[in-house]
């Protein structure tokens, strides 16, 4: 059978269509032998290979053969069953990876927002267990500064003067600090700081409004609010704690493609998924 030919499989009643070359990624696997008519257990019925196995789990087998990467849904739990299927098909590199569940299971990501009001300014500090999430959030948040005549905190619109973007303070890879509001400068002039959070285009100066937009942004990004508390009553520091399931980065397989190779491979982390 030519590597260009199409192969149809019926696995547990679920139909799959693929190329022969995809099934031959691992030459010593049973699927490769099936294509070569070398495995008697796989019956060819009406032009389709009939396989009496779990069709739903075989979709992950096919995804692995097509991408050479193990990337499972965050709610996936059938690691042992999928490992057993991989062993049945003779895909031992995949079975070995599945035996290391800790590499594949999603992890809980924690993010904490601390907020405090002091006179006409609001202070924000965001901590995250995942540095890539903090990096992505820092790219969404911009602080603008400019001079403003004595309307202070309650001014709903930015000054007509040019606003200058300010870099966020980054004490570490896992946190960021910024503030908004106004502070007295000279005469009737105030230094104003506005906050913009993409994709929202508004520039907000009121701390409560910025907090609301920030929390809404996190909820839309898949976080779940799990607690609120007051850290110190004297300074009125409020703390909002969020969590979400962070999907494990895909594990890719490097396959030795030399003729007669067993397909024994070493796993490596894929970079296709970032921050989630």
PDB file of C-alpha atoms in Angstrom:
ATOM      1  CA  UNK A   1       0.000   0.000   0.000  1.00  0.00           C
ATOM      2  CA  UNK A   2       1.404   3.395  -1.024  1.00  0.00           C
ATOM      3  CA  UNK A   3       2.007   6.004   1.681  1.00  0.00           C
ATOM      4  CA  UNK A   4      -0.274   8.293  -0.342  1.00  0.00           C
ATOM      5  CA  UNK A   5      -3.248   5.983  -0.074  1.00  0.00           C
ATOM      6  CA  UNK A   6      -6.184   6.673   2.209  1.00  0.00           C
ATOM      7  CA  UNK A   7      -6.962   4.222   5.007  1.00  0.00           C
ATOM      8  CA  UNK A   8     -10.368   3.953   6.667  1.00  0.00           C
ATOM      9  CA  UNK A   9     -10.733   2.507  10.164  1.00  0.00           C
ATOM     10  CA  UNK A  10     -13.860   1.685  12.133  1.00  0.00           C
ATOM     11  CA  UNK A  11     -12.822   1.695  15.796  1.00  0.00           C
ATOM     12  CA  UNK A  12     -15.595   0.727  18.180  1.00  0.00           C
ATOM     13  CA  UNK A  13     -18.108   2.010  15.621  1.00  0.00           C
ATOM     14  CA  UNK A  14     -16.336   5.365  15.150  1.00  0.00           C
ATOM     15  CA  UNK A  15     -14.999   5.977  11.628  1.00  0.00           C
ATOM     16  CA  UNK A  16     -11.535   7.459  11.038  1.00  0.00           C
ATOM     17  CA  UNK A  17      -9.979   8.415   7.690  1.00  0.00           C
ATOM     18  CA  UNK A  18      -6.237   8.972   7.446  1.00  0.00           C
ATOM     19  CA  UNK A  19      -3.153   8.373   5.333  1.00  0.00           C
ATOM     20  CA  UNK A  20      -1.198   5.153   5.515  1.00  0.00           C
ATOM     21  CA  UNK A  21       1.951   7.176   6.275  1.00  0.00           C
ATOM     22  CA  UNK A  22       0.297   8.539   9.439  1.00  0.00           C
ATOM     23  CA  UNK A  23      -0.300   5.024  10.746  1.00  0.00           C
ATOM     24  CA  UNK A  24       3.292   4.090   9.870  1.00  0.00           C
ATOM     25  CA  UNK A  25       4.931   6.749  12.066  1.00  0.00           C
ATOM     26  CA  UNK A  26       6.140   3.982  14.382  1.00  0.00           C
ATOM     27  CA  UNK A  27       7.174   1.088  12.081  1.00  0.00           C
ATOM     28  CA  UNK A  28       6.975  -1.631  14.742  1.00  0.00           C
ATOM     29  CA  UNK A  29       3.528  -0.627  15.997  1.00  0.00           C
ATOM     30  CA  UNK A  30       0.493  -2.796  15.275  1.00  0.00           C
ATOM     31  CA  UNK A  31      -1.064   0.007  13.234  1.00  0.00           C
ATOM     32  CA  UNK A  32       1.950   0.053  10.903  1.00  0.00           C
ATOM     33  CA  UNK A  33       1.733  -3.733  10.596  1.00  0.00           C
ATOM     34  CA  UNK A  34      -1.994  -3.460   9.935  1.00  0.00           C
ATOM     35  CA  UNK A  35      -1.340  -1.244   6.903  1.00  0.00           C
ATOM     36  CA  UNK A  36       1.085  -3.881   5.617  1.00  0.00           C
ATOM     37  CA  UNK A  37      -1.535  -6.625   6.160  1.00  0.00           C
ATOM     38  CA  UNK A  38       0.785  -8.064   8.797  1.00  0.00           C
ATOM     39  CA  UNK A  39      -1.593  -8.221  11.774  1.00  0.00           C
ATOM     40  CA  UNK A  40      -4.363 -10.797  11.557  1.00  0.00           C
ATOM     41  CA  UNK A  41      -6.471  -9.236  14.355  1.00  0.00           C
ATOM     42  CA  UNK A  42      -7.409  -6.197  12.264  1.00  0.00           C
ATOM     43  CA  UNK A  43     -10.062  -7.339   9.807  1.00  0.00           C
ATOM     44  CA  UNK A  44     -10.682  -5.559   6.500  1.00  0.00           C
ATOM     45  CA  UNK A  45     -14.484  -5.342   6.086  1.00  0.00           C
ATOM     46  CA  UNK A  46     -15.956  -3.576   3.031  1.00  0.00           C
ATOM     47  CA  UNK A  47     -12.726  -1.638   2.545  1.00  0.00           C
ATOM     48  CA  UNK A  48     -12.488  -0.546   6.202  1.00  0.00           C
ATOM     49  CA  UNK A  49     -10.292  -1.945   8.945  1.00  0.00           C
ATOM     50  CA  UNK A  50     -12.521  -3.046  11.816  1.00  0.00           C
ATOM     51  CA  UNK A  51     -10.974  -2.592  15.271  1.00  0.00           C
ATOM     52  CA  UNK A  52     -12.899  -3.721  18.346  1.00  0.00           C
ATOM     53  CA  UNK A  53     -11.522  -1.042  20.694  1.00  0.00           C
ATOM     54  CA  UNK A  54     -12.612   2.264  22.250  1.00  0.00           C
ATOM     55  CA  UNK A  55     -13.341   4.744  19.442  1.00  0.00           C
ATOM     56  CA  UNK A  56     -13.400   7.845  21.647  1.00  0.00           C
ATOM     57  CA  UNK A  57      -9.924   7.132  23.043  1.00  0.00           C
ATOM     58  CA  UNK A  58      -8.622   6.311  19.565  1.00  0.00           C
ATOM     59  CA  UNK A  59      -9.210   9.949  18.580  1.00  0.00           C
ATOM     60  CA  UNK A  60      -6.349  10.854  20.955  1.00  0.00           C
ATOM     61  CA  UNK A  61      -4.219   8.114  19.392  1.00  0.00           C
ATOM     62  CA  UNK A  62      -4.837   9.625  15.952  1.00  0.00           C
ATOM     63  CA  UNK A  63      -4.063  13.136  17.195  1.00  0.00           C
ATOM     64  CA  UNK A  64      -0.754  11.842  18.562  1.00  0.00           C
ATOM     65  CA  UNK A  65       0.152  10.135  15.278  1.00  0.00           C
ATOM     66  CA  UNK A  66      -0.668  13.270  13.284  1.00  0.00           C
ATOM     67  CA  UNK A  67       1.167  15.745  15.509  1.00  0.00           C
ATOM     68  CA  UNK A  68       3.641  13.608  17.489  1.00  0.00           C
ATOM     69  CA  UNK A  69       2.422  15.592  20.472  1.00  0.00           C
ATOM     70  CA  UNK A  70       0.435  14.668  23.574  1.00  0.00           C
ATOM     71  CA  UNK A  71      -2.035  17.418  24.353  1.00  0.00           C
ATOM     72  CA  UNK A  72      -5.116  16.431  26.348  1.00  0.00           C
ATOM     73  CA  UNK A  73      -8.199  18.419  27.481  1.00  0.00           C
ATOM     74  CA  UNK A  74      -8.106  19.962  30.953  1.00  0.00           C
ATOM     75  CA  UNK A  75     -10.957  17.684  32.078  1.00  0.00           C
ATOM     76  CA  UNK A  76      -9.312  14.487  30.779  1.00  0.00           C
ATOM     77  CA  UNK A  77      -8.965  11.768  33.426  1.00  0.00           C
ATOM     78  CA  UNK A  78      -8.671   8.403  31.591  1.00  0.00           C
ATOM     79  CA  UNK A  79      -4.854   8.272  31.599  1.00  0.00           C
ATOM     80  CA  UNK A  80      -4.667   4.586  32.506  1.00  0.00           C
ATOM     81  CA  UNK A  81      -7.256   3.566  29.902  1.00  0.00           C
ATOM     82  CA  UNK A  82      -5.521   5.602  27.195  1.00  0.00           C
ATOM     83  CA  UNK A  83      -2.174   4.119  28.242  1.00  0.00           C
ATOM     84  CA  UNK A  84      -3.691   0.655  27.884  1.00  0.00           C
ATOM     85  CA  UNK A  85      -4.927   1.535  24.386  1.00  0.00           C
ATOM     86  CA  UNK A  86      -1.491   2.855  23.416  1.00  0.00           C
ATOM     87  CA  UNK A  87       0.082  -0.409  24.597  1.00  0.00           C
ATOM     88  CA  UNK A  88      -2.475  -2.419  22.604  1.00  0.00           C
ATOM     89  CA  UNK A  89      -1.495  -0.582  19.421  1.00  0.00           C
ATOM     90  CA  UNK A  90       2.215  -0.965  20.201  1.00  0.00           C
ATOM     91  CA  UNK A  91       2.758   2.791  20.619  1.00  0.00           C
ATOM     92  CA  UNK A  92       5.144   2.469  23.544  1.00  0.00           C
ATOM     93  CA  UNK A  93       6.584   6.012  23.452  1.00  0.00           C
ATOM     94  CA  UNK A  94       3.026   7.301  23.953  1.00  0.00           C
ATOM     95  CA  UNK A  95       2.316   4.692  26.653  1.00  0.00           C
ATOM     96  CA  UNK A  96       5.479   5.703  28.521  1.00  0.00           C
ATOM     97  CA  UNK A  97       4.441   9.358  28.497  1.00  0.00           C
ATOM     98  CA  UNK A  98       0.946   8.533  29.726  1.00  0.00           C
ATOM     99  CA  UNK A  99       2.439   6.625  32.639  1.00  0.00           C
ATOM    100  CA  UNK A 100       3.874   9.970  33.816  1.00  0.00           C
ATOM    101  CA  UNK A 101       0.559  11.647  34.556  1.00  0.00           C
ATOM    102  CA  UNK A 102       2.194  14.509  36.453  1.00  0.00           C
ATOM    103  CA  UNK A 103       3.660  15.791  33.172  1.00  0.00           C
ATOM    104  CA  UNK A 104       0.292  15.862  31.447  1.00  0.00           C
ATOM    105  CA  UNK A 105      -2.247  16.795  34.084  1.00  0.00           C
ATOM    106  CA  UNK A 106      -3.431  20.415  34.240  1.00  0.00           C
ATOM    107  CA  UNK A 107      -2.420  22.402  37.285  1.00  0.00           C
ATOM    108  CA  UNK A 108      -4.277  24.979  39.334  1.00  0.00           C
ATOM    109  CA  UNK A 109      -3.087  28.512  38.610  1.00  0.00           C
ATOM    110  CA  UNK A 110      -3.538  31.130  41.350  1.00  0.00           C
ATOM    111  CA  UNK A 111      -3.750  34.890  40.796  1.00  0.00           C
ATOM    112  CA  UNK A 112      -4.201  37.520  43.503  1.00  0.00           C
ATOM    113  CA  UNK A 113      -5.241  41.165  43.102  1.00  0.00           C
ATOM    114  CA  UNK A 114      -4.556  43.585  45.966  1.00  0.00           C
ATOM    115  CA  UNK A 115      -6.337  46.933  45.856  1.00  0.00           C
ATOM    116  CA  UNK A 116      -6.233  49.926  48.175  1.00  0.00           C
ATOM    117  CA  UNK A 117      -7.607  53.487  48.123  1.00  0.00           C
ATOM    118  CA  UNK A 118      -5.530  56.289  49.595  1.00  0.00           C
ATOM    119  CA  UNK A 119      -7.018  59.778  49.284  1.00  0.00           C
ATOM    120  CA  UNK A 120      -7.331  60.419  45.512  1.00  0.00           C
ATOM    121  CA  UNK A 121      -5.253  57.454  44.338  1.00  0.00           C
ATOM    122  CA  UNK A 122      -5.826  53.729  43.961  1.00  0.00           C
ATOM    123  CA  UNK A 123      -2.987  51.213  44.217  1.00  0.00           C
ATOM    124  CA  UNK A 124      -2.946  47.792  42.543  1.00  0.00           C
ATOM    125  CA  UNK A 125      -0.613  44.849  42.988  1.00  0.00           C
ATOM    126  CA  UNK A 126      -1.147  41.613  41.080  1.00  0.00           C
ATOM    127  CA  UNK A 127       0.582  38.345  42.035  1.00  0.00           C
ATOM    128  CA  UNK A 128       0.436  35.211  39.872  1.00  0.00           C
ATOM    129  CA  UNK A 129       1.736  31.660  40.230  1.00  0.00           C
ATOM    130  CA  UNK A 130       2.358  31.560  36.457  1.00  0.00           C
ATOM    131  CA  UNK A 131       4.837  34.152  35.178  1.00  0.00           C
ATOM    132  CA  UNK A 132       3.607  33.865  31.579  1.00  0.00           C
ATOM    133  CA  UNK A 133       0.110  34.890  32.682  1.00  0.00           C
ATOM    134  CA  UNK A 134       1.552  37.970  34.413  1.00  0.00           C
ATOM    135  CA  UNK A 135       3.544  38.791  31.263  1.00  0.00           C
ATOM    136  CA  UNK A 136       0.410  38.525  29.120  1.00  0.00           C
ATOM    137  CA  UNK A 137      -1.610  40.656  31.543  1.00  0.00           C
ATOM    138  CA  UNK A 138       1.165  43.284  31.650  1.00  0.00           C
ATOM    139  CA  UNK A 139       0.863  43.580  27.869  1.00  0.00           C
ATOM    140  CA  UNK A 140      -2.863  44.316  28.250  1.00  0.00           C
ATOM    141  CA  UNK A 141      -2.504  47.018  30.921  1.00  0.00           C
ATOM    142  CA  UNK A 142      -1.211  50.508  30.112  1.00  0.00           C
ATOM    143  CA  UNK A 143      -0.900  53.434  32.521  1.00  0.00           C
ATOM    144  CA  UNK A 144      -0.994  56.945  31.041  1.00  0.00           C
ATOM    145  CA  UNK A 145       0.045  60.101  32.850  1.00  0.00           C
ATOM    146  CA  UNK A 146      -0.531  63.778  32.164  1.00  0.00           C
ATOM    147  CA  UNK A 147      -1.211  67.174  33.722  1.00  0.00           C
ATOM    148  CA  UNK A 148      -4.797  68.075  34.558  1.00  0.00           C
ATOM    149  CA  UNK A 149      -6.450  71.215  35.906  1.00  0.00           C
ATOM    150  CA  UNK A 150      -8.110  71.011  39.340  1.00  0.00           C
ATOM    151  CA  UNK A 151     -10.958  68.601  38.650  1.00  0.00           C
ATOM    152  CA  UNK A 152      -9.109  65.806  40.404  1.00  0.00           C
ATOM    153  CA  UNK A 153     -10.373  62.268  40.972  1.00  0.00           C
ATOM    154  CA  UNK A 154     -13.875  62.823  39.674  1.00  0.00           C
ATOM    155  CA  UNK A 155     -12.873  63.990  36.193  1.00  0.00           C
ATOM    156  CA  UNK A 156     -14.448  61.413  33.850  1.00  0.00           C
ATOM    157  CA  UNK A 157     -12.329  62.238  30.800  1.00  0.00           C
ATOM    158  CA  UNK A 158      -8.584  62.524  30.191  1.00  0.00           C
ATOM    159  CA  UNK A 159      -7.002  65.935  29.815  1.00  0.00           C
ATOM    160  CA  UNK A 160      -6.763  67.337  26.326  1.00  0.00           C
ATOM    161  CA  UNK A 161      -3.008  67.447  26.810  1.00  0.00           C
ATOM    162  CA  UNK A 162      -0.914  64.578  25.536  1.00  0.00           C
ATOM    163  CA  UNK A 163      -0.910  61.522  27.787  1.00  0.00           C
ATOM    164  CA  UNK A 164       2.367  59.682  28.171  1.00  0.00           C
ATOM    165  CA  UNK A 165       2.379  55.872  28.721  1.00  0.00           C
ATOM    166  CA  UNK A 166       4.304  54.710  31.797  1.00  0.00           C
ATOM    167  CA  UNK A 167       5.969  51.314  32.262  1.00  0.00           C
ATOM    168  CA  UNK A 168       4.409  49.071  34.883  1.00  0.00           C
ATOM    169  CA  UNK A 169       6.495  48.380  37.957  1.00  0.00           C
ATOM    170  CA  UNK A 170       7.607  44.743  37.939  1.00  0.00           C
ATOM    171  CA  UNK A 171       9.135  43.715  41.289  1.00  0.00           C
ATOM    172  CA  UNK A 172       9.532  40.169  39.947  1.00  0.00           C
ATOM    173  CA  UNK A 173       8.395  37.905  37.098  1.00  0.00           C
ATOM    174  CA  UNK A 174       5.381  36.941  39.192  1.00  0.00           C
ATOM    175  CA  UNK A 175       3.904  40.332  40.069  1.00  0.00           C
ATOM    176  CA  UNK A 176       3.230  43.872  38.866  1.00  0.00           C
ATOM    177  CA  UNK A 177       2.336  47.180  40.506  1.00  0.00           C
ATOM    178  CA  UNK A 178       0.491  50.230  39.140  1.00  0.00           C
ATOM    179  CA  UNK A 179      -1.726  53.059  40.345  1.00  0.00           C
ATOM    180  CA  UNK A 180      -4.346  55.444  39.031  1.00  0.00           C
ATOM    181  CA  UNK A 181      -5.942  58.687  40.211  1.00  0.00           C
ATOM    182  CA  UNK A 182      -4.509  62.138  40.836  1.00  0.00           C
ATOM    183  CA  UNK A 183      -2.002  63.798  43.099  1.00  0.00           C
ATOM    184  CA  UNK A 184      -1.422  67.520  43.732  1.00  0.00           C
ATOM    185  CA  UNK A 185       1.311  69.089  41.631  1.00  0.00           C
ATOM    186  CA  UNK A 186       1.385  72.927  41.803  1.00  0.00           C
ATOM    187  CA  UNK A 187      -1.237  75.665  41.702  1.00  0.00           C
ATOM    188  CA  UNK A 188      -4.442  74.113  40.466  1.00  0.00           C
ATOM    189  CA  UNK A 189      -2.555  71.418  38.522  1.00  0.00           C
ATOM    190  CA  UNK A 190      -2.758  67.695  39.225  1.00  0.00           C
ATOM    191  CA  UNK A 191      -0.728  64.786  37.936  1.00  0.00           C
ATOM    192  CA  UNK A 192      -3.296  62.316  36.628  1.00  0.00           C
ATOM    193  CA  UNK A 193      -2.819  58.625  35.915  1.00  0.00           C
ATOM    194  CA  UNK A 194      -5.282  56.734  33.747  1.00  0.00           C
ATOM    195  CA  UNK A 195      -5.423  52.971  33.225  1.00  0.00           C
ATOM    196  CA  UNK A 196      -6.406  51.181  30.043  1.00  0.00           C
ATOM    197  CA  UNK A 197      -6.939  47.398  29.894  1.00  0.00           C
ATOM    198  CA  UNK A 198      -7.157  45.821  26.435  1.00  0.00           C
ATOM    199  CA  UNK A 199      -9.357  45.037  24.599  1.00  0.00           C
ATOM    200  CA  UNK A 200     -11.307  47.850  26.327  1.00  0.00           C
ATOM    201  CA  UNK A 201     -10.194  51.181  24.831  1.00  0.00           C
ATOM    202  CA  UNK A 202     -11.239  53.429  27.735  1.00  0.00           C
ATOM    203  CA  UNK A 203      -8.751  55.313  29.881  1.00  0.00           C
ATOM    204  CA  UNK A 204     -10.056  55.163  33.452  1.00  0.00           C
ATOM    205  CA  UNK A 205      -8.919  57.312  36.362  1.00  0.00           C
ATOM    206  CA  UNK A 206     -11.331  56.152  39.068  1.00  0.00           C
ATOM    207  CA  UNK A 207      -9.819  53.253  41.030  1.00  0.00           C
ATOM    208  CA  UNK A 208     -13.126  51.496  41.634  1.00  0.00           C
ATOM    209  CA  UNK A 209     -13.864  51.531  37.897  1.00  0.00           C
ATOM    210  CA  UNK A 210     -10.388  50.167  37.097  1.00  0.00           C
ATOM    211  CA  UNK A 211     -10.869  47.399  39.671  1.00  0.00           C
ATOM    212  CA  UNK A 212     -14.203  46.434  38.138  1.00  0.00           C
ATOM    213  CA  UNK A 213     -12.723  46.293  34.637  1.00  0.00           C
ATOM    214  CA  UNK A 214      -9.714  44.286  35.846  1.00  0.00           C
ATOM    215  CA  UNK A 215     -11.853  41.696  37.639  1.00  0.00           C
ATOM    216  CA  UNK A 216     -14.172  41.411  34.638  1.00  0.00           C
ATOM    217  CA  UNK A 217     -11.146  40.883  32.353  1.00  0.00           C
ATOM    218  CA  UNK A 218      -9.850  38.060  34.544  1.00  0.00           C
ATOM    219  CA  UNK A 219     -13.254  36.349  34.660  1.00  0.00           C
ATOM    220  CA  UNK A 220     -13.505  36.499  30.857  1.00  0.00           C
ATOM    221  CA  UNK A 221     -10.025  34.965  30.642  1.00  0.00           C
ATOM    222  CA  UNK A 222     -11.181  31.831  32.451  1.00  0.00           C
ATOM    223  CA  UNK A 223     -10.348  32.703  36.052  1.00  0.00           C
ATOM    224  CA  UNK A 224     -12.787  31.988  38.882  1.00  0.00           C
ATOM    225  CA  UNK A 225     -13.060  34.208  41.959  1.00  0.00           C
ATOM    226  CA  UNK A 226     -12.572  31.978  45.010  1.00  0.00           C
ATOM    227  CA  UNK A 227     -12.166  34.476  47.872  1.00  0.00           C
ATOM    228  CA  UNK A 228     -12.198  38.123  48.907  1.00  0.00           C
ATOM    229  CA  UNK A 229     -10.761  39.459  52.117  1.00  0.00           C
ATOM    230  CA  UNK A 230      -9.437  42.598  53.758  1.00  0.00           C
ATOM    231  CA  UNK A 231      -5.707  42.238  54.348  1.00  0.00           C
ATOM    232  CA  UNK A 232      -5.264  45.162  56.745  1.00  0.00           C
ATOM    233  CA  UNK A 233      -8.212  47.168  57.995  1.00  0.00           C
ATOM    234  CA  UNK A 234      -6.063  50.237  58.741  1.00  0.00           C
ATOM    235  CA  UNK A 235      -4.856  50.628  55.149  1.00  0.00           C
ATOM    236  CA  UNK A 236      -8.059  49.179  53.668  1.00  0.00           C
ATOM    237  CA  UNK A 237      -6.205  46.728  51.428  1.00  0.00           C
ATOM    238  CA  UNK A 238      -8.672  44.420  49.702  1.00  0.00           C
ATOM    239  CA  UNK A 239      -7.486  41.089  48.315  1.00  0.00           C
ATOM    240  CA  UNK A 240      -9.241  39.156  45.509  1.00  0.00           C
ATOM    241  CA  UNK A 241      -8.018  35.617  44.852  1.00  0.00           C
ATOM    242  CA  UNK A 242      -8.687  33.803  41.576  1.00  0.00           C
ATOM    243  CA  UNK A 243      -7.902  30.355  40.229  1.00  0.00           C
ATOM    244  CA  UNK A 244      -8.133  28.531  36.918  1.00  0.00           C
ATOM    245  CA  UNK A 245      -6.934  25.242  35.526  1.00  0.00           C
ATOM    246  CA  UNK A 246      -3.726  25.763  33.586  1.00  0.00           C
ATOM    247  CA  UNK A 247      -3.472  23.270  30.776  1.00  0.00           C
ATOM    248  CA  UNK A 248      -0.194  21.374  30.688  1.00  0.00           C
ATOM    249  CA  UNK A 249       2.116  22.300  27.833  1.00  0.00           C
ATOM    250  CA  UNK A 250       1.992  19.733  25.057  1.00  0.00           C
ATOM    251  CA  UNK A 251       4.704  17.065  25.136  1.00  0.00           C
ATOM    252  CA  UNK A 252       6.201  16.431  21.714  1.00  0.00           C
ATOM    253  CA  UNK A 253       7.916  13.238  20.580  1.00  0.00           C
ATOM    254  CA  UNK A 254      11.108  13.251  18.550  1.00  0.00           C
ATOM    255  CA  UNK A 255      10.951  10.167  16.334  1.00  0.00           C
ATOM    256  CA  UNK A 256      13.919   8.408  14.770  1.00  0.00           C
ATOM    257  CA  UNK A 257      12.709   8.007  11.193  1.00  0.00           C
ATOM    258  CA  UNK A 258      15.528   5.756   9.936  1.00  0.00           C
ATOM    259  CA  UNK A 259      14.384   2.579   8.137  1.00  0.00           C
ATOM    260  CA  UNK A 260      13.578  -0.215  10.548  1.00  0.00           C
ATOM    261  CA  UNK A 261      13.511   2.132  13.506  1.00  0.00           C
ATOM    262  CA  UNK A 262      11.458   1.100  16.499  1.00  0.00           C
ATOM    263  CA  UNK A 263      10.270   4.654  16.958  1.00  0.00           C
ATOM    264  CA  UNK A 264      11.791   4.889  20.446  1.00  0.00           C
ATOM    265  CA  UNK A 265      11.711   8.574  21.206  1.00  0.00           C
ATOM    266  CA  UNK A 266      12.497  11.180  23.807  1.00  0.00           C
ATOM    267  CA  UNK A 267       9.778  13.597  24.950  1.00  0.00           C
ATOM    268  CA  UNK A 268      10.317  17.337  24.927  1.00  0.00           C
ATOM    269  CA  UNK A 269       8.119  20.244  25.964  1.00  0.00           C
ATOM    270  CA  UNK A 270       6.282  21.932  23.137  1.00  0.00           C
ATOM    271  CA  UNK A 271       6.126  25.726  23.060  1.00  0.00           C
ATOM    272  CA  UNK A 272       2.810  25.979  21.226  1.00  0.00           C
ATOM    273  CA  UNK A 273       0.819  26.724  24.354  1.00  0.00           C
ATOM    274  CA  UNK A 274       1.670  29.748  26.417  1.00  0.00           C
ATOM    275  CA  UNK A 275       0.317  31.033  29.661  1.00  0.00           C
ATOM    276  CA  UNK A 276      -2.891  28.966  29.776  1.00  0.00           C
TER     277      UNK A 276
END
